[in-house]
XYZ file of C-alpha atoms in Angstrom:
608
model
C -73.075 -16.114 38.570
C -72.679 -14.881 35.021
C -72.354 -11.320 36.287
C -69.675 -12.381 38.751
C -67.721 -14.162 36.003
C -68.137 -11.192 33.723
C -66.844 -8.862 36.419
C -63.886 -11.188 37.090
C -63.113 -11.370 33.343
C -63.203 -7.603 32.971
C -60.986 -7.198 36.014
C -58.458 -9.677 34.655
C -58.585 -7.977 31.254
C -58.058 -4.566 32.797
C -55.184 -5.889 34.880
C -53.619 -7.495 31.805
C -53.931 -4.287 29.773
C -52.496 -2.322 32.687
C -49.633 -4.783 33.026
C -48.932 -4.635 29.308
C -48.944 -0.852 29.457
C -46.521 -0.966 32.336
C -44.311 -3.348 30.389
C -44.085 -1.248 27.238
C -40.456 -1.011 26.228
C -38.806 2.359 26.778
C -35.176 3.518 26.813
C -33.321 2.707 30.030
C -30.501 4.767 31.491
C -27.863 3.903 34.066
C -24.883 5.985 35.195
C -25.755 8.572 32.582
C -25.698 6.148 29.649
C -28.399 4.546 27.521
C -28.517 0.812 28.189
C -29.250 -2.048 25.826
C -32.961 -2.856 26.102
C -33.784 -6.477 25.290
C -37.043 -5.487 23.595
C -35.071 -3.320 21.176
C -32.312 -5.893 20.653
C -34.189 -8.404 18.470
C -33.003 -7.597 14.954
C -35.752 -9.704 13.401
C -38.323 -7.247 14.747
C -36.628 -4.081 13.587
C -38.547 -2.092 11.001
C -36.400 -1.188 7.999
C -37.640 0.981 5.155
C -36.419 3.625 2.726
C -37.735 6.825 1.192
C -36.652 9.997 -0.589
C -36.495 13.416 1.056
C -37.016 16.476 -1.108
C -34.281 19.116 -0.793
C -34.231 22.830 -1.596
C -31.775 22.604 -4.515
C -31.479 21.232 -8.042
C -27.816 20.363 -8.460
C -28.278 18.047 -11.446
C -30.185 20.653 -13.469
C -33.201 18.513 -14.355
C -35.700 21.199 -13.380
C -36.901 19.584 -10.138
C -35.658 19.710 -6.587
C -33.184 16.927 -5.861
C -34.372 14.084 -3.670
C -31.955 12.228 -1.419
C -32.265 8.523 -0.680
C -32.787 7.736 3.010
C -33.097 4.507 4.971
C -34.516 4.025 8.443
C -33.981 1.301 11.043
C -36.207 1.486 14.122
C -37.527 -0.715 16.919
C -40.936 -2.311 16.336
C -42.330 -0.401 19.310
C -42.206 2.807 17.252
C -44.951 1.225 15.136
C -46.928 -0.799 17.688
C -46.667 1.304 20.859
C -46.459 4.832 19.509
C -42.917 5.111 20.855
C -40.977 8.146 19.688
C -37.183 8.083 19.782
C -34.231 10.332 18.860
C -32.132 9.646 15.775
C -28.503 8.779 15.131
C -27.856 9.804 11.534
C -24.953 8.994 9.211
C -24.604 10.201 5.621
C -22.003 9.189 3.044
C -21.031 9.273 -0.631
C -19.549 5.777 -0.313
C -22.544 3.558 0.443
C -23.361 2.655 -3.171
C -19.813 1.832 -4.205
C -16.733 3.640 -5.476
C -14.496 3.574 -8.535
C -11.982 0.807 -9.038
C -8.631 1.100 -10.754
C -4.960 1.808 -10.196
C -2.441 4.627 -10.530
C -3.982 5.782 -13.825
C -6.809 7.352 -11.805
C -4.375 9.701 -10.037
C -2.404 12.717 -11.208
C 1.155 12.163 -12.365
C 3.411 13.715 -9.700
C 6.790 13.285 -11.389
C 7.205 16.770 -12.799
C 8.398 20.260 -11.900
C 6.338 22.524 -9.653
C 4.089 24.677 -11.823
C 4.298 22.354 -14.822
C 1.053 21.389 -16.539
C 0.560 17.660 -17.115
C -2.229 15.543 -18.671
C -5.346 14.828 -16.627
C -5.746 11.417 -15.004
C -7.982 8.756 -16.517
C -11.672 9.123 -15.664
C -13.644 6.064 -14.631
C -17.301 5.156 -14.156
C -18.542 3.825 -10.821
C -20.621 0.652 -10.889
C -23.407 1.284 -8.400
C -24.222 -1.459 -5.910
C -26.743 -2.088 -3.145
C -30.418 -3.036 -2.932
C -33.381 -1.285 -1.399
C -34.375 -0.694 1.298
C -30.970 -0.955 2.976
C -28.439 1.787 2.284
C -26.056 0.815 5.098
C -25.847 -1.315 8.231
C -23.473 1.032 10.041
C -24.399 2.294 13.527
C -27.531 0.139 13.890
C -26.170 -2.598 16.151
C -24.747 0.029 18.513
C -27.629 2.471 18.766
C -30.964 0.772 17.987
C -30.708 -1.585 21.018
C -29.990 1.482 23.170
C -33.196 3.248 22.220
C -32.365 5.209 19.102
C -33.534 5.152 15.502
C -30.722 4.999 12.928
C -31.013 6.863 9.645
C -28.661 6.826 6.644
C -28.622 8.877 3.467
C -26.570 8.797 0.285
C -25.104 12.215 -0.437
C -26.105 14.062 -3.640
C -25.131 12.373 -6.904
C -24.333 9.063 -5.217
C -26.368 5.887 -4.920
C -30.066 6.480 -5.515
C -29.875 10.150 -4.506
C -30.501 12.821 -7.130
C -28.032 15.605 -7.773
C -24.337 15.986 -8.414
C -21.407 15.269 -6.119
C -19.561 18.530 -5.435
C -17.004 17.360 -2.834
C -17.614 20.026 -0.228
C -20.070 22.145 -2.210
C -23.140 23.732 -0.662
C -25.486 20.888 -1.640
C -23.505 18.516 0.607
C -24.522 20.710 3.570
C -28.115 21.282 2.473
C -28.838 17.596 1.769
C -28.459 16.395 5.385
C -30.220 19.578 6.514
C -33.228 18.496 4.427
C -33.220 15.055 6.074
C -33.131 16.658 9.533
C -35.924 19.000 8.464
C -37.959 15.941 7.413
C -37.300 14.284 10.769
C -38.798 17.422 12.320
C -41.807 17.655 9.989
C -40.469 20.632 8.025
C -39.632 18.858 4.736
C -41.407 16.290 2.619
C -40.492 12.633 2.286
C -41.738 10.371 -0.477
C -42.118 6.626 -0.768
C -40.587 6.602 -4.263
C -37.966 8.662 -6.071
C -40.439 9.981 -8.652
C -43.676 9.469 -6.718
C -45.997 11.719 -4.724
C -47.020 9.405 -1.863
C -45.682 11.087 1.263
C -43.905 9.451 4.201
C -44.015 11.040 7.666
C -41.439 10.562 10.419
C -44.143 10.085 13.063
C -41.738 8.079 15.239
C -39.159 10.878 15.552
C -38.701 13.095 18.609
C -36.947 15.558 16.313
C -33.680 15.257 18.259
C -30.866 14.233 15.884
C -27.211 13.371 16.413
C -24.793 12.752 13.563
C -21.579 10.777 13.438
C -19.289 9.031 10.966
C -15.650 8.687 9.962
C -13.636 10.515 7.286
C -16.008 11.807 4.561
C -18.856 10.424 6.693
C -17.450 12.567 9.517
C -17.264 15.651 7.321
C -20.993 15.609 6.560
C -22.098 16.055 10.217
C -20.013 19.225 10.349
C -21.396 20.337 6.971
C -24.938 19.885 8.280
C -24.136 21.677 11.535
C -22.842 24.751 9.688
C -26.375 25.317 8.352
C -27.633 25.862 11.913
C -30.527 23.482 11.266
C -32.922 23.102 14.190
C -32.999 19.582 15.593
C -29.347 18.724 15.029
C -28.424 18.702 18.690
C -25.024 16.998 18.688
C -22.359 15.730 16.304
C -19.441 13.336 16.723
C -17.212 13.712 13.628
C -14.381 11.162 13.479
C -11.318 12.162 11.432
C -13.361 14.662 9.395
C -12.042 16.523 6.376
C -12.882 20.091 7.384
C -11.173 21.875 4.466
C -10.455 20.418 1.069
C -7.611 22.901 0.649
C -5.946 21.556 3.770
C -6.548 18.054 2.461
C -4.962 18.577 -0.975
C -2.630 21.535 -0.346
C -0.285 22.674 2.389
C 0.815 26.284 2.763
C 0.634 26.850 -0.982
C 2.136 23.479 -1.879
C 0.396 20.776 -3.901
C 0.526 17.993 -1.298
C -1.280 14.653 -1.476
C -3.034 12.981 1.446
C -0.968 10.161 2.900
C -1.399 6.885 1.034
C -2.933 8.542 -2.038
C -0.068 10.167 -3.940
C -1.526 12.111 -6.862
C -5.069 12.348 -5.534
C -6.883 15.666 -5.935
C -10.452 16.842 -5.595
C -11.397 15.803 -9.143
C -10.074 12.297 -8.480
C -12.285 12.045 -5.398
C -15.234 13.295 -7.463
C -14.781 10.435 -9.942
C -14.283 8.015 -7.055
C -17.718 8.678 -5.529
C -19.884 9.509 -8.570
C -22.262 6.541 -8.315
C -25.497 8.403 -9.023
C -27.968 8.206 -11.892
C -26.099 7.204 -15.086
C -28.029 9.537 -17.374
C -27.013 12.546 -15.274
C -23.305 11.788 -15.093
C -22.180 13.446 -18.346
C -23.797 16.746 -17.396
C -22.465 16.553 -13.836
C -18.964 15.831 -15.144
C -19.081 18.795 -17.494
C -20.376 21.317 -14.960
C -18.668 20.147 -11.758
C -15.488 18.244 -12.559
C -14.509 19.707 -15.931
C -15.536 23.311 -15.258
C -15.899 24.280 -11.592
C -13.139 21.993 -10.331
C -10.859 22.333 -13.342
C -11.003 26.124 -13.113
C -10.732 26.345 -9.347
C -8.434 23.619 -8.023
C -5.238 25.123 -9.518
C -2.523 22.473 -9.372
C -0.154 24.991 -10.987
C 0.246 27.483 -8.120
C -1.380 25.652 -5.184
C -2.752 28.974 -3.921
C -5.810 29.351 -1.683
C -8.673 30.901 -3.657
C -12.462 31.311 -3.654
C -12.952 27.744 -4.870
C -11.129 26.349 -1.855
C -12.572 28.924 0.557
C -16.047 27.681 -0.374
C -15.005 24.173 0.649
C -13.551 25.198 4.011
C -16.063 24.625 6.803
C -14.180 26.917 9.184
C -15.519 29.785 7.061
C -19.118 28.584 7.509
C -19.343 27.985 11.260
C -21.217 31.111 12.380
C -24.720 29.503 12.316
C -23.536 26.326 14.057
C -25.128 25.443 17.398
C -24.763 21.644 17.701
C -22.706 20.269 20.595
C -19.369 19.039 19.204
C -17.379 15.957 20.225
C -14.381 15.624 17.867
C -12.195 12.561 17.405
C -8.889 12.276 15.553
C -5.545 10.488 15.483
C -2.319 12.435 15.889
C -0.712 10.071 13.386
C -3.450 10.371 10.787
C -1.442 11.408 7.730
C -4.436 10.997 5.424
C -6.860 13.493 6.984
C -4.316 15.247 9.159
C -5.007 16.246 12.787
C -5.256 19.967 11.992
C -8.661 19.240 10.443
C -10.280 18.560 13.816
C -8.252 21.010 15.881
C -9.144 24.079 13.827
C -12.879 23.347 14.181
C -12.644 22.433 17.871
C -10.747 25.662 18.544
C -13.298 27.816 16.720
C -16.270 26.050 18.310
C -14.733 26.604 21.740
C -14.236 30.295 20.961
C -17.909 30.463 19.888
C -18.976 29.101 23.275
C -20.395 25.851 21.904
C -20.302 22.696 24.055
C -17.091 20.974 22.914
C -14.884 18.032 23.724
C -12.022 16.554 21.748
C -10.693 12.985 21.801
C -7.228 12.445 20.332
C -5.439 9.119 20.035
C -1.958 8.235 18.816
C -2.953 6.076 15.839
C -3.744 6.717 12.197
C -6.920 7.400 10.225
C -10.233 6.802 11.978
C -10.860 5.651 15.515
C -14.005 6.911 17.272
C -14.133 7.942 20.924
C -14.858 5.151 23.422
C -18.498 4.090 23.320
C -18.895 5.417 26.869
C -18.032 8.952 25.701
C -20.314 8.764 22.665
C -23.123 7.270 24.742
C -22.922 10.008 27.364
C -22.868 12.673 24.640
C -25.968 11.363 22.870
C -27.757 10.472 26.116
C -27.626 14.073 27.298
C -28.109 15.933 24.036
C -30.629 13.589 22.357
C -32.524 11.946 25.218
C -32.211 14.925 27.546
C -31.064 12.778 30.463
C -28.952 14.806 32.895
C -25.521 13.169 33.288
C -23.253 16.206 33.705
C -21.430 15.426 30.451
C -20.997 19.148 29.972
C -18.848 19.152 33.111
C -16.505 16.418 31.814
C -12.924 17.192 30.807
C -12.682 19.129 27.537
C -9.794 17.088 26.138
C -9.114 13.357 26.221
C -5.829 11.988 24.918
C -4.793 8.354 24.633
C -1.244 8.182 25.870
C 1.383 6.277 23.910
C 1.166 2.970 25.791
C -2.510 3.045 26.707
C -5.584 1.418 25.183
C -8.008 3.363 22.995
C -10.758 3.178 25.611
C -8.485 4.487 28.381
C -7.789 8.132 27.481
C -6.239 10.581 29.930
C -8.352 13.612 30.801
C -6.964 17.136 30.387
C -8.466 20.559 31.020
C -8.005 21.520 27.394
C -6.019 20.897 24.243
C -3.306 22.054 23.881
C -2.255 21.309 27.444
C -2.652 24.606 29.352
C 0.779 24.076 30.902
C 2.507 23.965 27.506
C 4.626 26.984 26.615
C 6.386 27.713 23.325
C 10.109 27.019 23.483
C 12.255 28.487 20.692
C 15.025 26.347 19.276
C 17.900 27.494 17.056
C 20.106 25.661 14.568
C 23.844 25.096 14.692
C 25.210 23.503 11.528
C 27.301 20.417 10.854
C 26.070 19.322 7.397
C 26.116 16.769 5.891
C 26.047 15.253 9.391
C 23.611 16.214 12.139
C 23.939 19.669 13.657
C 22.662 20.905 17.011
C 19.154 21.995 17.989
C 19.280 24.133 21.122
C 17.664 27.048 22.927
C 20.867 29.090 22.578
C 20.300 31.778 19.953
C 24.011 32.571 19.765
C 24.754 29.216 18.091
C 22.677 30.059 14.989
C 25.290 31.098 12.439
C 26.196 30.434 8.820
C 24.393 28.784 5.927
C 23.971 25.150 4.929
C 22.957 23.624 1.586
C 21.359 20.341 0.583
C 20.339 18.791 -2.746
C 16.787 17.640 -3.494
C 16.376 13.982 -4.442
C 12.984 12.303 -4.035
C 14.494 8.826 -4.420
C 15.512 9.086 -0.764
C 12.521 8.641 1.541
C 12.040 10.782 4.624
C 12.738 7.741 6.789
C 16.039 7.006 5.059
C 17.075 10.648 5.387
C 16.270 10.704 9.101
C 18.253 7.512 9.704
C 21.290 8.529 7.639
C 24.424 9.545 9.522
C 25.790 11.390 6.503
C 23.852 12.737 3.516
C 23.681 15.912 1.455
C 19.970 15.448 0.725
C 18.685 16.929 3.982
C 19.660 19.087 6.945
C 19.262 17.618 10.420
C 19.601 19.242 13.845
C 19.244 17.314 17.100
C 18.923 18.092 20.787
C 21.161 16.476 23.388
C 19.988 13.069 24.567
C 16.997 13.509 26.856
C 17.600 12.534 30.467
C 13.919 12.974 31.275
C 10.726 12.624 29.266
C 9.605 15.712 27.332
C 5.884 16.305 26.788
C 4.992 18.216 23.595
C 1.408 19.530 23.332
C 0.137 21.863 20.640
C 1.411 23.270 17.364
C 5.070 23.717 16.433
C 5.860 26.655 14.168
C 8.939 27.051 11.976
C 10.401 30.210 10.532
C 12.841 29.377 7.763
C 15.057 31.622 5.660
C 16.097 29.862 2.478
C 17.203 30.298 -1.123
C 16.610 27.974 -4.062
C 18.509 27.198 -7.252
C 15.119 27.004 -9.048
C 12.113 29.328 -9.262
C 9.968 26.812 -7.358
C 10.835 24.207 -4.758
C 9.175 21.812 -2.318
C 9.836 22.444 1.356
C 9.312 19.600 3.848
C 9.935 19.813 7.594
C 9.784 16.946 10.091
C 10.212 16.715 13.829
C 11.537 13.242 14.583
C 12.516 11.183 17.590
C 15.963 9.615 17.236
C 17.471 7.100 17.106
C 14.926 5.706 14.647
C 13.241 2.562 15.969
C 13.137 -0.154 13.314
C 12.196 -3.000 15.629
C 9.229 -5.283 15.064
C 7.515 -3.789 18.096
C 8.081 -0.193 17.041
C 5.009 1.950 17.680
C 3.621 4.580 15.362
C 4.738 7.229 17.876
C 8.346 6.076 18.086
C 9.805 8.005 15.154
C 7.627 10.764 13.698
C 6.679 13.544 16.105
C 5.045 15.854 13.578
C 5.598 17.303 10.120
C 4.636 20.038 7.701
C 5.059 21.174 4.110
C 5.114 24.514 2.296
C 5.752 26.303 -0.982
C 8.391 28.982 -0.525
C 6.691 30.937 -3.320
C 3.916 31.653 -0.786
C 6.295 33.228 1.721
C 4.136 36.391 1.875
C 0.652 35.162 1.083
C -1.358 31.967 0.906
C -3.515 33.462 -1.837
C -0.812 34.838 -4.118
C 2.474 33.137 -4.914
C 5.333 34.512 -6.988
C 8.275 32.746 -8.676
C 11.439 32.764 -6.602
C 14.529 34.608 -7.732
C 17.325 32.090 -7.940
C 19.748 32.527 -5.064
C 17.632 35.096 -3.207
C 16.769 34.351 0.422
C 13.116 34.337 1.472
C 11.719 34.075 4.982
C 8.582 32.006 5.543
C 6.722 31.000 8.709
C 4.287 28.089 8.832
C 2.798 25.598 11.262
C 3.425 21.883 11.550
C 0.603 19.473 12.397
C -0.853 19.525 15.947
C 0.514 16.896 18.295
C 0.492 15.703 21.884
C 3.316 13.291 22.502
C 5.710 12.305 25.246
C 9.260 11.881 23.946
C 10.942 9.303 26.128
C 14.236 9.853 27.905
C 17.155 8.393 25.976
C 15.846 9.898 22.707
C 16.830 13.048 20.845
C 14.412 15.487 19.225
C 15.467 16.133 15.638
C 14.471 18.865 13.192
C 14.860 17.648 9.611
C 14.597 20.011 6.642
C 14.433 18.555 3.150
C 12.695 19.223 -0.136
C 10.624 16.652 -2.059
C 8.777 14.155 0.118
C 8.355 10.908 -1.820
C 5.060 10.072 -0.084
C 3.328 13.460 -0.281
C 4.676 16.104 -2.685
C 5.281 16.545 -6.393
C 8.524 14.860 -7.392
C 10.613 17.138 -9.636
C 13.867 16.073 -11.234
C 16.568 15.696 -8.548
C 19.271 18.318 -8.278
C 17.613 21.457 -6.940
C 19.778 23.069 -4.273
C 18.214 24.660 -1.225
C 20.340 26.823 1.069
C 19.171 27.620 4.598
C 20.336 30.683 6.508
C 20.671 29.340 10.056
C 20.638 32.786 11.663
C 17.217 33.429 10.108
C 15.743 30.027 10.941
C 14.118 28.830 14.172
C 11.357 26.563 15.403
C 9.032 26.972 18.380
C 7.889 23.759 20.035
C 5.125 23.739 22.700
C 6.628 21.961 25.716
C 4.645 21.203 28.856
C 6.481 23.126 31.554
C 8.115 25.433 29.031
C 11.824 26.109 28.624
C 12.581 25.227 32.239
C 11.176 21.717 31.734
C 13.148 21.212 28.516
C 16.425 22.448 30.020
C 15.904 20.185 33.019
C 15.473 17.234 30.636
C 18.885 17.735 28.977
C 21.043 18.881 31.910
């Protein structure tokens, strides 16, 4: 009898063990997407810990390799069941707090171009946060779906060693080191100064990175190292070139909403690292490297800026790229994503781009991100590589309902050249008839008039405006508009601002962000020949310069007019010299090409 009971007990035990083994939680996939798994969804059972990963650089000069602070959030099953999972990784300089203050932290912009002015006030960041949590971003989205989420503070911020360099090489090598650690190629330590090692035994080695703004720049920075294990990135509104962020075609031009910001201001803003290292970091990075390289006098592109332009570093990149950006992001402007997407496509990398019509930020729909990570991190076949290459949220649609296109720009878009016929100080004509482009027109710079007020004015001598006939059909613009302008200045240096606008200006309460501004661009006429070498203008001499406006994809509704507005100082973006500079435009030497879906035939049909 005892033997029978013993046999029955062992059978029940074996069945129970077998059942438990069968019931071990694993990622679940449906329709090509990772699903929320209830066993992973209990936050109280998540394992959260932190560590330091040793890098290959010493950017704070203390004689030892910098260590970056890392936190990990993972399902309990990675500890109890031996479950290995892929990683969603976000890195940032912002996690431990940023500087506080007002306009004194920014450069004074009320001065002549090329004039030297006092530096802004420097401020100390009060670090915040408590171990082991660096950030809670991403975890509620990805941990329940069968991923581990990792964060790190970038060099010289939070509890990470090193110096912030704002686009310097250490900001690429730091996330590379973390990815190396996740693949067993770098060392992790339990404490900042200690020697007790931490292994990422729960990692499959497959890593995807994402984040917005600066947090979206770092995935690209990591990808340019070509690090093995970084399979896919989803940068959202990334800054891909600090020159393009703080300059525009040779012009000192602030990011929207931050008039007077420059790279040294951003350095101060994020410098939350070890207090005893800050003075040395300030001296070497901010007060030497940045002060000598940023050049607010000429605004020229130089080696300093070239070293902070990720387009120049893309050759080793192999990660699959899903970009996201807003066409009306006037902080980190839409060119930042397009230039990288274009190059990655030319390199043959897997690429998709998601554009919406709003401002800064805005990730792709979770469905797109899920499919991207499911294929590239979990290795589940879902044909994501066969999806449309471009997704654009149309003007009246929801963010999670983008329209699919074969590519961006729209393959059916063709450049249409428009010429200017004058009627200053009222609006002239913008048409495809080259024979109408005659004469010269002059306006007077005055920053006290905003771009909006200039576009709405029926009569003003502070801008030139040229408009198409009223559209009888919608016109779809897709791509990059390019202006060639021939102009002379009454000063040796002058701001040049160019807007494409949709008129009449909609001031209603329900006006959308797409109703008025189509696209815009800025330039320094002193750089008419070269982005790397400017020269003072000769007063009264005409110079010809060609430059691009920001990428766009927008449908201009029938009943509107497309307007080209040329003015000088832009009160929200440029330096603001004393009013009174005269700028004369030679209409015969000035034209703009606009990419219209359907080309010139479609545009002519819309106005006939």
